[in-house]
Amino acid sequence: MARPRQFDEKNAVTSATDLFWRRGYHATSVRDLGDELKLTPSSLYRTFTDKHTLFLRALDHYRATESVQARQRLDATDRPVLEVLREWMLWLVACPADGTPGRGCFVVNTATELGTTDEKVQQRTEAAFEVTRQALRSALAEGRDRGELPEDLDADAAAELLFTTVLGLRVRERAGHDLKRLTTAIDFAIRSLGPTPPESA
């Protein structure tokens, strides 16, 4: 009979996600992963095939948890859309998913590190980005339809502006830039869409 695995595979992927998120793909070695997951190299290869396969699973895990949480925060339709957008953008830079500042977004970090050099990774990062774009478009269109935003607002163009702003904010958060400066950028971006929302954050 095959020996039962002495570890929880889901927990192992979670731990690998944390390590890749902190260090990036290239700076994380198989030995680093073995130490973090408490697996020998042979056990790691037997379970996950190779480092790249484990990285893809880690990226999928992040998208299914932290990315979904971020999207859900944009689904608050019972409050003014500009208030929701401002709080969401502040949350992205002030309250990282794991509570640790200076880590940025795993998806953004990955896209920055690997760019278009890895097709499977690019497919995942682009899919994650499109989820965010769509959530922004929906929120903006709803705000326009409710009369909270100008009726001639181009929701697609506005979503691209906010999405680009968010990517820059995540990079700056990872670089340790002052939160007050990031908040200034957020407020300016929000004011460009319509009346300034109350400062509830």
PDB file of C-alpha atoms in Angstrom:
ATOM      1  CA  MET A   1       0.000   0.000   0.000  1.00  0.00           C
ATOM      2  CA  ALA A   2       1.129   3.531  -0.696  1.00  0.00           C
ATOM      3  CA  ARG A   3       2.252   5.506   2.322  1.00  0.00           C
ATOM      4  CA  PRO A   4      -0.273   8.194   3.385  1.00  0.00           C
ATOM      5  CA  ARG A   5       0.968  11.726   2.914  1.00  0.00           C
ATOM      6  CA  GLN A   6       2.196  13.270   6.147  1.00  0.00           C
ATOM      7  CA  PHE A   7       1.083  16.778   5.263  1.00  0.00           C
ATOM      8  CA  ASP A   8      -1.984  18.698   4.140  1.00  0.00           C
ATOM      9  CA  GLU A   9      -1.568  19.598   0.469  1.00  0.00           C
ATOM     10  CA  LYS A  10      -3.877  22.608   0.699  1.00  0.00           C
ATOM     11  CA  ASN A  11      -1.886  24.019   3.610  1.00  0.00           C
ATOM     12  CA  ALA A  12       1.301  23.378   1.642  1.00  0.00           C
ATOM     13  CA  VAL A  13      -0.005  25.450  -1.283  1.00  0.00           C
ATOM     14  CA  THR A  14      -0.995  28.217   1.149  1.00  0.00           C
ATOM     15  CA  SER A  15       2.507  28.244   2.616  1.00  0.00           C
ATOM     16  CA  ALA A  16       4.069  28.248  -0.847  1.00  0.00           C
ATOM     17  CA  THR A  17       1.844  31.175  -1.821  1.00  0.00           C
ATOM     18  CA  ASP A  18       3.107  33.139   1.158  1.00  0.00           C
ATOM     19  CA  LEU A  19       6.736  32.394   0.278  1.00  0.00           C
ATOM     20  CA  PHE A  20       6.389  33.225  -3.420  1.00  0.00           C
ATOM     21  CA  TRP A  21       4.490  36.388  -2.480  1.00  0.00           C
ATOM     22  CA  ARG A  22       7.295  37.525  -0.192  1.00  0.00           C
ATOM     23  CA  ARG A  23      10.236  36.616  -2.399  1.00  0.00           C
ATOM     24  CA  GLY A  24       8.997  36.343  -5.967  1.00  0.00           C
ATOM     25  CA  TYR A  25       9.410  33.439  -8.355  1.00  0.00           C
ATOM     26  CA  HIS A  26      13.081  33.627  -9.263  1.00  0.00           C
ATOM     27  CA  ALA A  27      14.333  34.354  -5.745  1.00  0.00           C
ATOM     28  CA  THR A  28      12.537  31.311  -4.323  1.00  0.00           C
ATOM     29  CA  SER A  29      14.534  28.108  -4.666  1.00  0.00           C
ATOM     30  CA  VAL A  30      13.344  24.527  -4.407  1.00  0.00           C
ATOM     31  CA  ARG A  31      15.321  24.303  -1.166  1.00  0.00           C
ATOM     32  CA  ASP A  32      13.477  27.371   0.162  1.00  0.00           C
ATOM     33  CA  LEU A  33      10.176  25.715  -0.672  1.00  0.00           C
ATOM     34  CA  GLY A  34      11.247  22.473   0.978  1.00  0.00           C
ATOM     35  CA  ASP A  35      12.196  24.322   4.153  1.00  0.00           C
ATOM     36  CA  GLU A  36       8.953  26.291   4.193  1.00  0.00           C
ATOM     37  CA  LEU A  37       6.724  23.295   3.447  1.00  0.00           C
ATOM     38  CA  LYS A  38       8.876  20.896   5.492  1.00  0.00           C
ATOM     39  CA  LEU A  39       9.255  18.590   2.504  1.00  0.00           C
ATOM     40  CA  THR A  40      12.294  16.910   1.035  1.00  0.00           C
ATOM     41  CA  PRO A  41      13.011  17.823  -2.614  1.00  0.00           C
ATOM     42  CA  SER A  42      11.898  14.342  -3.700  1.00  0.00           C
ATOM     43  CA  SER A  43       8.585  14.679  -1.830  1.00  0.00           C
ATOM     44  CA  LEU A  44       8.046  18.146  -3.258  1.00  0.00           C
ATOM     45  CA  TYR A  45       8.649  16.959  -6.821  1.00  0.00           C
ATOM     46  CA  ARG A  46       6.487  13.893  -6.296  1.00  0.00           C
ATOM     47  CA  THR A  47       3.583  16.005  -5.072  1.00  0.00           C
ATOM     48  CA  PHE A  48       3.843  19.148  -7.201  1.00  0.00           C
ATOM     49  CA  THR A  49       5.988  18.016 -10.178  1.00  0.00           C
ATOM     50  CA  ASP A  50       8.235  21.085 -10.159  1.00  0.00           C
ATOM     51  CA  LYS A  51       8.626  24.630  -8.872  1.00  0.00           C
ATOM     52  CA  HIS A  52       6.772  26.164 -11.798  1.00  0.00           C
ATOM     53  CA  THR A  53       3.717  23.939 -11.304  1.00  0.00           C
ATOM     54  CA  LEU A  54       3.631  24.793  -7.608  1.00  0.00           C
ATOM     55  CA  PHE A  55       3.925  28.493  -8.467  1.00  0.00           C
ATOM     56  CA  LEU A  56       0.903  28.245 -10.765  1.00  0.00           C
ATOM     57  CA  ARG A  57      -1.067  26.579  -7.987  1.00  0.00           C
ATOM     58  CA  ALA A  58       0.014  29.314  -5.590  1.00  0.00           C
ATOM     59  CA  LEU A  59      -1.135  31.974  -8.052  1.00  0.00           C
ATOM     60  CA  ASP A  60      -4.479  30.219  -8.463  1.00  0.00           C
ATOM     61  CA  HIS A  61      -4.841  30.005  -4.682  1.00  0.00           C
ATOM     62  CA  TYR A  62      -4.205  33.735  -4.321  1.00  0.00           C
ATOM     63  CA  ARG A  63      -6.736  34.558  -7.038  1.00  0.00           C
ATOM     64  CA  ALA A  64      -9.340  32.361  -5.360  1.00  0.00           C
ATOM     65  CA  THR A  65      -8.903  34.035  -1.970  1.00  0.00           C
ATOM     66  CA  GLU A  66      -7.407  37.520  -1.782  1.00  0.00           C
ATOM     67  CA  SER A  67      -8.417  38.579  -5.303  1.00  0.00           C
ATOM     68  CA  VAL A  68     -12.005  37.470  -4.707  1.00  0.00           C
ATOM     69  CA  GLN A  69     -12.108  39.395  -1.441  1.00  0.00           C
ATOM     70  CA  ALA A  70     -10.949  42.548  -3.217  1.00  0.00           C
ATOM     71  CA  ARG A  71     -13.603  42.123  -5.892  1.00  0.00           C
ATOM     72  CA  GLN A  72     -16.356  41.584  -3.320  1.00  0.00           C
ATOM     73  CA  ARG A  73     -15.518  44.913  -1.716  1.00  0.00           C
ATOM     74  CA  LEU A  74     -16.505  46.573  -4.986  1.00  0.00           C
ATOM     75  CA  ASP A  75     -19.886  44.835  -5.014  1.00  0.00           C
ATOM     76  CA  ALA A  76     -21.343  47.044  -2.272  1.00  0.00           C
ATOM     77  CA  THR A  77     -24.288  48.486  -4.187  1.00  0.00           C
ATOM     78  CA  ASP A  78     -26.159  49.908  -1.185  1.00  0.00           C
ATOM     79  CA  ARG A  79     -23.779  52.888  -0.769  1.00  0.00           C
ATOM     80  CA  PRO A  80     -22.608  55.749  -3.011  1.00  0.00           C
ATOM     81  CA  VAL A  81     -20.274  54.364  -5.645  1.00  0.00           C
ATOM     82  CA  LEU A  82     -17.534  56.958  -5.101  1.00  0.00           C
ATOM     83  CA  GLU A  83     -17.480  56.146  -1.405  1.00  0.00           C
ATOM     84  CA  VAL A  84     -17.165  52.447  -2.211  1.00  0.00           C
ATOM     85  CA  LEU A  85     -14.387  53.075  -4.734  1.00  0.00           C
ATOM     86  CA  ARG A  86     -12.414  55.306  -2.377  1.00  0.00           C
ATOM     87  CA  GLU A  87     -12.640  52.836   0.507  1.00  0.00           C
ATOM     88  CA  TRP A  88     -11.653  49.970  -1.791  1.00  0.00           C
ATOM     89  CA  MET A  89      -8.576  51.768  -3.082  1.00  0.00           C
ATOM     90  CA  LEU A  90      -7.532  52.764   0.443  1.00  0.00           C
ATOM     91  CA  TRP A  91      -8.014  49.184   1.620  1.00  0.00           C
ATOM     92  CA  LEU A  92      -5.724  47.935  -1.136  1.00  0.00           C
ATOM     93  CA  VAL A  93      -2.798  50.028   0.072  1.00  0.00           C
ATOM     94  CA  ALA A  94      -3.520  50.371   3.792  1.00  0.00           C
ATOM     95  CA  CYS A  95      -4.827  46.920   4.678  1.00  0.00           C
ATOM     96  CA  PRO A  96      -2.994  44.196   2.730  1.00  0.00           C
ATOM     97  CA  ALA A  97      -4.777  40.853   2.689  1.00  0.00           C
ATOM     98  CA  ASP A  98      -2.286  39.249   5.075  1.00  0.00           C
ATOM     99  CA  GLY A  99      -1.945  42.307   7.283  1.00  0.00           C
ATOM    100  CA  THR A 100       1.710  42.806   6.337  1.00  0.00           C
ATOM    101  CA  PRO A 101       2.529  46.159   4.692  1.00  0.00           C
ATOM    102  CA  GLY A 102       5.031  46.439   1.882  1.00  0.00           C
ATOM    103  CA  ARG A 103       4.125  43.232   0.047  1.00  0.00           C
ATOM    104  CA  GLY A 104       1.975  44.651  -2.696  1.00  0.00           C
ATOM    105  CA  CYS A 105      -0.306  42.371  -4.668  1.00  0.00           C
ATOM    106  CA  PHE A 106       0.937  38.903  -5.589  1.00  0.00           C
ATOM    107  CA  VAL A 107      -0.637  39.153  -9.051  1.00  0.00           C
ATOM    108  CA  VAL A 108       0.855  42.586  -9.745  1.00  0.00           C
ATOM    109  CA  ASN A 109       4.238  41.490  -8.378  1.00  0.00           C
ATOM    110  CA  THR A 110       4.155  38.437 -10.635  1.00  0.00           C
ATOM    111  CA  ALA A 111       3.175  40.414 -13.730  1.00  0.00           C
ATOM    112  CA  THR A 112       6.005  42.846 -13.014  1.00  0.00           C
ATOM    113  CA  GLU A 113       8.566  40.100 -12.481  1.00  0.00           C
ATOM    114  CA  LEU A 114       7.646  37.702 -15.275  1.00  0.00           C
ATOM    115  CA  GLY A 115       5.850  40.005 -17.716  1.00  0.00           C
ATOM    116  CA  THR A 116       4.984  38.183 -20.955  1.00  0.00           C
ATOM    117  CA  THR A 117       7.813  35.647 -20.703  1.00  0.00           C
ATOM    118  CA  ASP A 118       5.614  32.913 -19.224  1.00  0.00           C
ATOM    119  CA  GLU A 119       2.399  32.206 -21.113  1.00  0.00           C
ATOM    120  CA  LYS A 120       0.680  30.223 -18.352  1.00  0.00           C
ATOM    121  CA  VAL A 121       1.468  32.879 -15.774  1.00  0.00           C
ATOM    122  CA  GLN A 122       0.377  35.662 -18.119  1.00  0.00           C
ATOM    123  CA  GLN A 123      -2.966  33.947 -18.712  1.00  0.00           C
ATOM    124  CA  ARG A 124      -3.593  33.926 -14.973  1.00  0.00           C
ATOM    125  CA  THR A 125      -2.497  37.483 -14.296  1.00  0.00           C
ATOM    126  CA  GLU A 126      -4.529  38.821 -17.217  1.00  0.00           C
ATOM    127  CA  ALA A 127      -7.590  36.882 -16.047  1.00  0.00           C
ATOM    128  CA  ALA A 128      -7.192  38.374 -12.574  1.00  0.00           C
ATOM    129  CA  PHE A 129      -6.785  41.860 -14.018  1.00  0.00           C
ATOM    130  CA  GLU A 130      -9.889  41.454 -16.159  1.00  0.00           C
ATOM    131  CA  VAL A 131     -11.938  40.504 -13.092  1.00  0.00           C
ATOM    132  CA  THR A 132     -10.898  43.788 -11.497  1.00  0.00           C
ATOM    133  CA  ARG A 133     -11.587  45.781 -14.655  1.00  0.00           C
ATOM    134  CA  GLN A 134     -15.046  44.267 -14.963  1.00  0.00           C
ATOM    135  CA  ALA A 135     -15.862  44.975 -11.318  1.00  0.00           C
ATOM    136  CA  LEU A 136     -14.785  48.594 -11.808  1.00  0.00           C
ATOM    137  CA  ARG A 137     -16.810  48.950 -15.010  1.00  0.00           C
ATOM    138  CA  SER A 138     -19.905  47.548 -13.303  1.00  0.00           C
ATOM    139  CA  ALA A 139     -19.557  49.838 -10.278  1.00  0.00           C
ATOM    140  CA  LEU A 140     -19.029  52.918 -12.442  1.00  0.00           C
ATOM    141  CA  ALA A 141     -21.899  52.075 -14.769  1.00  0.00           C
ATOM    142  CA  GLU A 142     -24.209  51.548 -11.815  1.00  0.00           C
ATOM    143  CA  GLY A 143     -23.172  54.872 -10.300  1.00  0.00           C
ATOM    144  CA  ARG A 144     -23.833  56.574 -13.631  1.00  0.00           C
ATOM    145  CA  ASP A 145     -27.232  54.907 -13.993  1.00  0.00           C
ATOM    146  CA  ARG A 146     -28.191  55.968 -10.459  1.00  0.00           C
ATOM    147  CA  GLY A 147     -27.310  59.570 -11.237  1.00  0.00           C
ATOM    148  CA  GLU A 148     -24.309  59.663  -8.893  1.00  0.00           C
ATOM    149  CA  LEU A 149     -21.880  60.153 -11.775  1.00  0.00           C
ATOM    150  CA  PRO A 150     -22.141  62.258 -14.960  1.00  0.00           C
ATOM    151  CA  GLU A 151     -24.540  60.698 -17.434  1.00  0.00           C
ATOM    152  CA  ASP A 152     -21.955  60.988 -20.209  1.00  0.00           C
ATOM    153  CA  LEU A 153     -19.270  59.178 -18.194  1.00  0.00           C
ATOM    154  CA  ASP A 154     -17.389  56.614 -20.289  1.00  0.00           C
ATOM    155  CA  ALA A 155     -17.392  53.717 -17.815  1.00  0.00           C
ATOM    156  CA  ASP A 156     -14.866  51.721 -19.844  1.00  0.00           C
ATOM    157  CA  ALA A 157     -12.351  54.569 -20.006  1.00  0.00           C
ATOM    158  CA  ALA A 158     -12.890  55.475 -16.345  1.00  0.00           C
ATOM    159  CA  ALA A 159     -12.378  51.854 -15.345  1.00  0.00           C
ATOM    160  CA  GLU A 160      -9.080  51.769 -17.252  1.00  0.00           C
ATOM    161  CA  LEU A 161      -7.970  54.954 -15.485  1.00  0.00           C
ATOM    162  CA  LEU A 162      -8.771  53.564 -12.045  1.00  0.00           C
ATOM    163  CA  PHE A 163      -7.261  50.180 -12.885  1.00  0.00           C
ATOM    164  CA  THR A 164      -4.012  51.807 -13.996  1.00  0.00           C
ATOM    165  CA  THR A 165      -4.032  53.929 -10.851  1.00  0.00           C
ATOM    166  CA  VAL A 166      -4.527  50.835  -8.719  1.00  0.00           C
ATOM    167  CA  LEU A 167      -1.586  49.039 -10.321  1.00  0.00           C
ATOM    168  CA  GLY A 168       0.620  52.033  -9.600  1.00  0.00           C
ATOM    169  CA  LEU A 169      -0.644  52.213  -6.025  1.00  0.00           C
ATOM    170  CA  ARG A 170       0.158  48.548  -5.420  1.00  0.00           C
ATOM    171  CA  VAL A 171       3.695  49.016  -6.713  1.00  0.00           C
ATOM    172  CA  ARG A 172       4.169  52.113  -4.544  1.00  0.00           C
ATOM    173  CA  GLU A 173       2.768  50.319  -1.500  1.00  0.00           C
ATOM    174  CA  ARG A 174       5.290  47.539  -2.035  1.00  0.00           C
ATOM    175  CA  ALA A 175       8.038  50.171  -2.311  1.00  0.00           C
ATOM    176  CA  GLY A 176       7.051  51.533   1.104  1.00  0.00           C
ATOM    177  CA  HIS A 177       5.752  54.909  -0.036  1.00  0.00           C
ATOM    178  CA  ASP A 178       3.980  57.060   2.528  1.00  0.00           C
ATOM    179  CA  LEU A 179       0.276  56.297   2.912  1.00  0.00           C
ATOM    180  CA  LYS A 180      -0.611  59.996   2.989  1.00  0.00           C
ATOM    181  CA  ARG A 181       0.827  60.453  -0.492  1.00  0.00           C
ATOM    182  CA  LEU A 182      -1.021  57.418  -1.781  1.00  0.00           C
ATOM    183  CA  THR A 183      -4.234  58.755  -0.253  1.00  0.00           C
ATOM    184  CA  THR A 184      -3.675  62.073  -2.045  1.00  0.00           C
ATOM    185  CA  ALA A 185      -3.438  60.209  -5.366  1.00  0.00           C
ATOM    186  CA  ILE A 186      -6.569  58.202  -4.559  1.00  0.00           C
ATOM    187  CA  ASP A 187      -8.590  61.280  -3.663  1.00  0.00           C
ATOM    188  CA  PHE A 188      -7.522  63.072  -6.841  1.00  0.00           C
ATOM    189  CA  ALA A 189      -8.518  60.078  -8.966  1.00  0.00           C
ATOM    190  CA  ILE A 190     -11.897  59.884  -7.234  1.00  0.00           C
ATOM    191  CA  ARG A 191     -12.515  63.633  -7.626  1.00  0.00           C
ATOM    192  CA  SER A 192     -11.935  63.302 -11.352  1.00  0.00           C
ATOM    193  CA  LEU A 193     -15.065  61.153 -11.560  1.00  0.00           C
ATOM    194  CA  GLY A 194     -17.515  63.367  -9.723  1.00  0.00           C
ATOM    195  CA  PRO A 195     -18.366  64.940  -6.349  1.00  0.00           C
ATOM    196  CA  THR A 196     -15.944  64.097  -3.522  1.00  0.00           C
ATOM    197  CA  PRO A 197     -17.337  61.361  -1.238  1.00  0.00           C
ATOM    198  CA  PRO A 198     -17.294  61.781   2.532  1.00  0.00           C
ATOM    199  CA  GLU A 199     -13.995  60.812   4.143  1.00  0.00           C
ATOM    200  CA  SER A 200     -15.115  57.757   6.069  1.00  0.00           C
ATOM    201  CA  ALA A 201     -11.708  56.083   6.016  1.00  0.00           C
TER     202      ALA A 201
END
